[in-house]
Structures are given as structure tokens and as C-alpha cells.
């Protein structure tokens, strides 16, 4: 994972407002983006089989669950 800082427009709030944030931390090539895509239920992060990693910086993607809860996934 790159050394990217969290941008100010990312909504990182407490679970009490219905927003949850999940952060995946691991070495490059360990499947953070693939796991993030699985959690989001869609191909939001660029991902493919690679021993050296595909994603060079942190990214955040968001999904809204059926009950209206917002889930941020950072990988």
C-alpha cells in the first residue's frame, strides 16, 4: 500500500450515524483490493493476480446497504 494520506472529503464518522469504515492493511500483492471488491459486492478497486501488487496508492470506495447504512472500504 502506498503512503497516501486520507483526503478531507472522505467521510470517516462513527457507526452511530450509520457510516462504517473498513480499512484493509497488508503487504502489496496480498489481495486487499480483491477483498474490498468482495465486501462491496462489485468491482470497484483495480484487481488482478499479481505477486508484486497492482494498487500503488490507497483508495476509498463506498456502498450503501439495503438498510441505508453507508460502508466505506479503504484498500
N, CA, C and O atoms as a DFTB+ gen file, in Angstrom:
300 C
 N C O
     1  1       0.832      -1.167       0.000
     2  2       0.000       0.000       0.000
     3  2       0.876       1.228       0.000
     4  3       1.915       1.248       0.659
     5  1       0.482       2.235      -0.715
     6  2       1.261       3.457      -0.797
     7  2       1.129       4.290       0.459
     8  3       0.359       3.945       1.356
     9  1       1.852       5.356       0.532
    10  2       1.824       6.210       1.691
    11  2       0.815       7.331       1.554
    12  3       1.037       8.420       2.085
    13  1      -0.277       7.102       0.865
    14  2      -1.266       8.134       0.601
    15  2      -2.004       8.544       1.874
    16  3      -2.383       7.694       2.679
    17  1      -2.202       9.831       2.049
    18  2      -2.949      10.340       3.195
    19  2      -4.441      10.315       2.891
    20  3      -4.848      10.279       1.729
    21  1      -5.244      10.335       3.933
    22  2      -6.696      10.362       3.762
    23  2      -7.116      11.756       3.337
    24  3      -6.771      12.735       3.998
    25  1      -7.857      11.860       2.239
    26  2      -8.331      13.159       1.752
    27  2      -9.418      13.705       2.672
    28  3     -10.131      12.939       3.321
    29  1      -9.543      15.030       2.725
    30  2     -10.519      15.670       3.595
    31  2     -11.957      15.335       3.231
    32  3     -12.833      15.406       4.093
    33  1     -12.232      14.968       1.967
    34  2     -13.606      14.716       1.568
    35  2     -14.073      13.296       1.904
    36  3     -15.231      12.964       1.650
    37  1     -13.217      12.463       2.460
    38  2     -13.624      11.128       2.873
    39  2     -14.447      11.258       4.148
    40  3     -14.034      11.932       5.091
    41  1     -15.584      10.629       4.174
    42  2     -16.473      10.720       5.322
    43  2     -16.160       9.594       6.300
    44  3     -16.657       8.477       6.152
    45  1     -15.341       9.890       7.292
    46  2     -14.963       8.919       8.306
    47  2     -15.666       9.306       9.601
    48  3     -15.211      10.200      10.314
    49  1     -16.760       8.642       9.903
    50  2     -17.538       9.007      11.070
    51  2     -17.821       7.784      11.917
    52  3     -17.478       6.664      11.539
    53  1     -18.438       7.995      13.045
    54  2     -18.722       6.899      13.960
    55  2     -19.891       6.057      13.468
    56  3     -20.724       6.543      12.703
    57  1     -19.963       4.781      13.905
    58  2     -21.050       3.907      13.490
    59  2     -22.433       4.425      13.895
    60  3     -23.435       3.972      13.344
    61  1     -22.510       5.357      14.836
    62  2     -23.811       5.852      15.282
    63  2     -24.551       6.604      14.179
    64  3     -25.779       6.681      14.221
    65  1     -23.837       7.166      13.182
    66  2     -24.552       7.818      12.084
    67  2     -24.816       6.869      10.932
    68  3     -25.206       7.325       9.857
    69  1     -24.624       5.580      11.106
    70  2     -24.891       4.641      10.031
    71  2     -23.788       4.586       9.003
    72  3     -23.991       4.046       7.916
    73  1     -22.602       5.137       9.319
    74  2     -21.457       5.064       8.414
    75  2     -20.393       4.208       9.085
    76  3     -19.974       4.486      10.209
    77  1     -19.963       3.166       8.387
    78  2     -18.888       2.315       8.897
    79  2     -17.742       2.355       7.906
    80  3     -17.950       2.404       6.693
    81  1     -16.522       2.332       8.442
    82  2     -15.339       2.365       7.600
    83  2     -14.505       1.129       7.887
    84  3     -14.192       0.830       9.040
    85  1     -14.149       0.413       6.824
    86  2     -13.317      -0.779       6.927
    87  2     -12.012      -0.469       6.198
    88  3     -12.026      -0.020       5.053
    89  1     -10.882      -0.712       6.867
    90  2      -9.575      -0.448       6.273
    91  2      -8.807      -1.769       6.193
    92  3      -8.669      -2.469       7.196
    93  1      -8.313      -2.106       5.012
    94  2      -7.506      -3.303       4.832
    95  2      -6.044      -2.890       4.783
    96  3      -5.653      -2.040       3.983
    97  1      -5.231      -3.508       5.657
    98  2      -3.807      -3.205       5.724
    99  2      -3.045      -4.512       5.556
   100  3      -3.228      -5.448       6.334
   101  1      -2.195      -4.573       4.547
   102  2      -1.366      -5.751       4.295
   103  2      -0.286      -5.367       3.293
   104  3      -0.315      -4.280       2.716
   105  1       0.650      -6.260       3.097
   106  2       1.713      -6.022       2.109
   107  2       1.135      -6.025       0.705
   108  3       0.055      -6.566       0.468
   109  1       1.862      -5.419      -0.221
   110  2       1.461      -5.399      -1.635
   111  2       1.313      -6.824      -2.150
   112  3       2.142      -7.687      -1.862
   113  1       0.264      -7.060      -2.905
   114  2       0.048      -8.364      -3.501
   115  2      -0.716      -9.349      -2.641
   116  3      -0.867     -10.509      -3.023
   117  1      -1.209      -8.907      -1.470
   118  2      -1.923      -9.812      -0.568
   119  2      -3.431      -9.795      -0.746
   120  3      -4.134     -10.436       0.035
   121  1      -3.960      -9.090      -1.741
   122  2      -5.375      -9.171      -2.059
   123  2      -6.291      -8.179      -1.370
   124  3      -7.479      -8.452      -1.199
   125  1      -5.754      -7.022      -0.967
   126  2      -6.607      -6.018      -0.313
   127  2      -7.701      -5.526      -1.249
   128  3      -8.856      -5.403      -0.841
   129  1      -7.348      -5.243      -2.501
   130  2      -8.338      -4.745      -3.462
   131  2      -9.385      -5.805      -3.774
   132  3     -10.574      -5.497      -3.855
   133  1      -8.956      -7.047      -3.949
   134  2      -9.901      -8.141      -4.222
   135  2     -10.859      -8.333      -3.039
   136  3     -12.052      -8.565      -3.230
   137  1     -10.330      -8.235      -1.833
   138  2     -11.168      -8.363      -0.641
   139  2     -12.132      -7.184      -0.542
   140  3     -13.298      -7.357      -0.187
   141  1     -11.644      -5.990      -0.855
   142  2     -12.517      -4.811      -0.861
   143  2     -13.648      -4.965      -1.865
   144  3     -14.797      -4.638      -1.569
   145  1     -13.320      -5.468      -3.062
   146  2     -14.357      -5.702      -4.078
   147  2     -15.390      -6.704      -3.584
   148  3     -16.586      -6.531      -3.817
   149  1     -14.941      -7.735      -2.914
   150  2     -15.843      -8.748      -2.370
   151  2     -16.778      -8.135      -1.330
   152  3     -17.971      -8.437      -1.311
   153  1     -16.243      -7.281      -0.475
   154  2     -17.053      -6.628       0.554
   155  2     -18.053      -5.648      -0.042
   156  3     -19.158      -5.502       0.481
   157  1     -17.688      -4.983      -1.118
   158  2     -18.577      -4.017      -1.756
   159  2     -19.610      -4.690      -2.652
   160  3     -20.650      -4.104      -2.950
   161  1     -19.324      -5.926      -3.085
   162  2     -20.232      -6.625      -3.977
   163  2     -20.140      -6.146      -5.418
   164  3     -21.054      -6.377      -6.209
   165  1     -19.045      -5.480      -5.762
   166  2     -18.834      -5.003      -7.125
   167  2     -17.342      -4.777      -7.346
   168  3     -16.570      -4.715      -6.390
   169  1     -16.946      -4.655      -8.594
   170  2     -15.533      -4.438      -8.919
   171  2     -15.231      -2.937      -8.877
   172  3     -15.253      -2.258      -9.904
   173  1     -14.955      -2.442      -7.693
   174  2     -14.685      -1.018      -7.503
   175  2     -13.183      -0.727      -7.510
   176  3     -12.755       0.327      -7.980
   177  1     -12.389      -1.658      -6.991
   178  2     -10.935      -1.498      -6.944
   179  2     -10.301      -2.274      -8.092
   180  3     -10.759      -3.364      -8.435
   181  1      -9.249      -1.717      -8.686
   182  2      -8.498      -2.420      -9.726
   183  2      -7.810      -3.619      -9.070
   184  3      -7.087      -3.465      -8.085
   185  1      -8.039      -4.809      -9.621
   186  2      -7.507      -6.012      -9.000
   187  2      -7.235      -7.075     -10.050
   188  3      -8.034      -7.287     -10.962
   189  1      -6.087      -7.745      -9.906
   190  2      -5.766      -8.912     -10.739
   191  2      -4.688      -9.702     -10.013
   192  3      -4.038      -9.183      -9.105
   193  1      -4.499     -10.943     -10.408
   194  2      -3.483     -11.790      -9.781
   195  2      -2.098     -11.221     -10.059
   196  3      -1.722     -11.023     -11.215
   197  1      -1.345     -10.960      -9.000
   198  2      -0.002     -10.409      -9.138
   199  2       0.752     -10.614      -7.837
   200  3       0.200     -10.391      -6.759
   201  1       1.997     -11.033      -7.924
   202  2       2.793     -11.221      -6.708
   203  2       3.383      -9.914      -6.208
   204  3       3.795      -9.822      -5.052
   205  1       3.430      -8.896      -7.071
   206  2       4.049      -7.633      -6.673
   207  2       3.032      -6.547      -6.342
   208  3       3.423      -5.450      -5.942
   209  1       1.750      -6.819      -6.496
   210  2       0.729      -5.817      -6.201
   211  2       0.329      -5.039      -7.426
   212  3       1.122      -4.878      -8.353
   213  1      -0.896      -4.557      -7.437
   214  2      -1.437      -3.795      -8.563
   215  2      -1.701      -2.355      -8.147
   216  3      -1.394      -1.423      -8.891
   217  1      -2.268      -2.174      -6.965
   218  2      -2.626      -0.841      -6.481
   219  2      -1.411      -0.178      -5.850
   220  3      -0.757      -0.767      -4.989
   221  1      -1.104       1.050      -6.274
   222  2       0.082       1.732      -5.745
   223  2      -0.265       2.778      -4.683
   224  3       0.627       3.245      -3.975
   225  1      -1.526       3.149      -4.559
   226  2      -1.942       4.110      -3.534
   227  2      -3.213       3.602      -2.856
   228  3      -3.897       2.719      -3.375
   229  1      -3.514       4.163      -1.706
   230  2      -4.764       3.823      -1.020
   231  2      -5.932       4.432      -1.784
   232  3      -5.822       5.526      -2.337
   233  1      -7.040       3.721      -1.808
   234  2      -8.267       4.236      -2.407
   235  2      -9.414       3.978      -1.444
   236  3      -9.358       3.063      -0.623
   237  1     -10.449       4.789      -1.554
   238  2     -11.666       4.527      -0.799
   239  2     -12.825       4.389      -1.775
   240  3     -12.964       5.174      -2.713
   241  1     -13.648       3.382      -1.539
   242  2     -14.879       3.189      -2.285
   243  2     -16.004       3.078      -1.265
   244  3     -15.774       2.715      -0.111
   245  1     -17.206       3.387      -1.691
   246  2     -18.346       3.425      -0.771
   247  2     -19.508       2.646      -1.353
   248  3     -19.703       2.609      -2.568
   249  1     -20.277       2.025      -0.475
   250  2     -21.523       1.380      -0.879
   251  2     -22.578       1.687       0.164
   252  3     -22.264       1.967       1.321
   253  1     -23.832       1.633      -0.254
   254  2     -24.949       1.841       0.663
   255  2     -25.708       0.524       0.741
   256  3     -26.162      -0.001      -0.275
   257  1     -25.844      -0.005       1.951
   258  2     -26.550      -1.260       2.153
   259  2     -28.055      -1.049       2.042
   260  3     -28.530       0.087       2.050
   261  1     -28.799      -2.138       1.938
   262  2     -30.261      -2.043       1.790
   263  2     -30.928      -1.280       2.922
   264  3     -31.947      -0.621       2.715
   265  1     -30.350      -1.367       4.135
   266  2     -30.954      -0.655       5.265
   267  2     -30.534       0.808       5.330
   268  3     -30.889       1.518       6.271
   269  1     -29.774       1.260       4.325
   270  2     -29.348       2.649       4.268
   271  2     -28.006       2.928       4.900
   272  3     -27.497       4.045       4.808
   273  1     -27.417       1.919       5.548
   274  2     -26.110       2.120       6.171
   275  2     -25.042       2.296       5.100
   276  3     -25.018       1.562       4.112
   277  1     -24.168       3.265       5.298
   278  2     -23.072       3.543       4.376
   279  2     -21.829       2.784       4.864
   280  3     -21.498       2.813       6.049
   281  1     -21.152       2.109       3.935
   282  2     -19.913       1.410       4.258
   283  2     -18.810       1.948       3.364
   284  3     -18.896       1.861       2.139
   285  1     -17.768       2.508       3.983
   286  2     -16.573       2.952       3.280
   287  2     -15.568       1.809       3.361
   288  3     -15.371       1.235       4.432
   289  1     -14.935       1.474       2.250
   290  2     -13.890       0.465       2.232
   291  2     -12.611       1.118       1.719
   292  3     -12.586       1.663       0.615
   293  1     -11.563       1.062       2.513
   294  2     -10.273       1.633       2.131
   295  2      -9.305       0.466       1.940
   296  3      -9.104      -0.346       2.844
   297  1      -8.715       0.398       0.754
   298  2      -7.773      -0.681       0.444
   299  2      -6.587      -0.122      -0.310
   300  3      -5.675      -0.867      -0.666
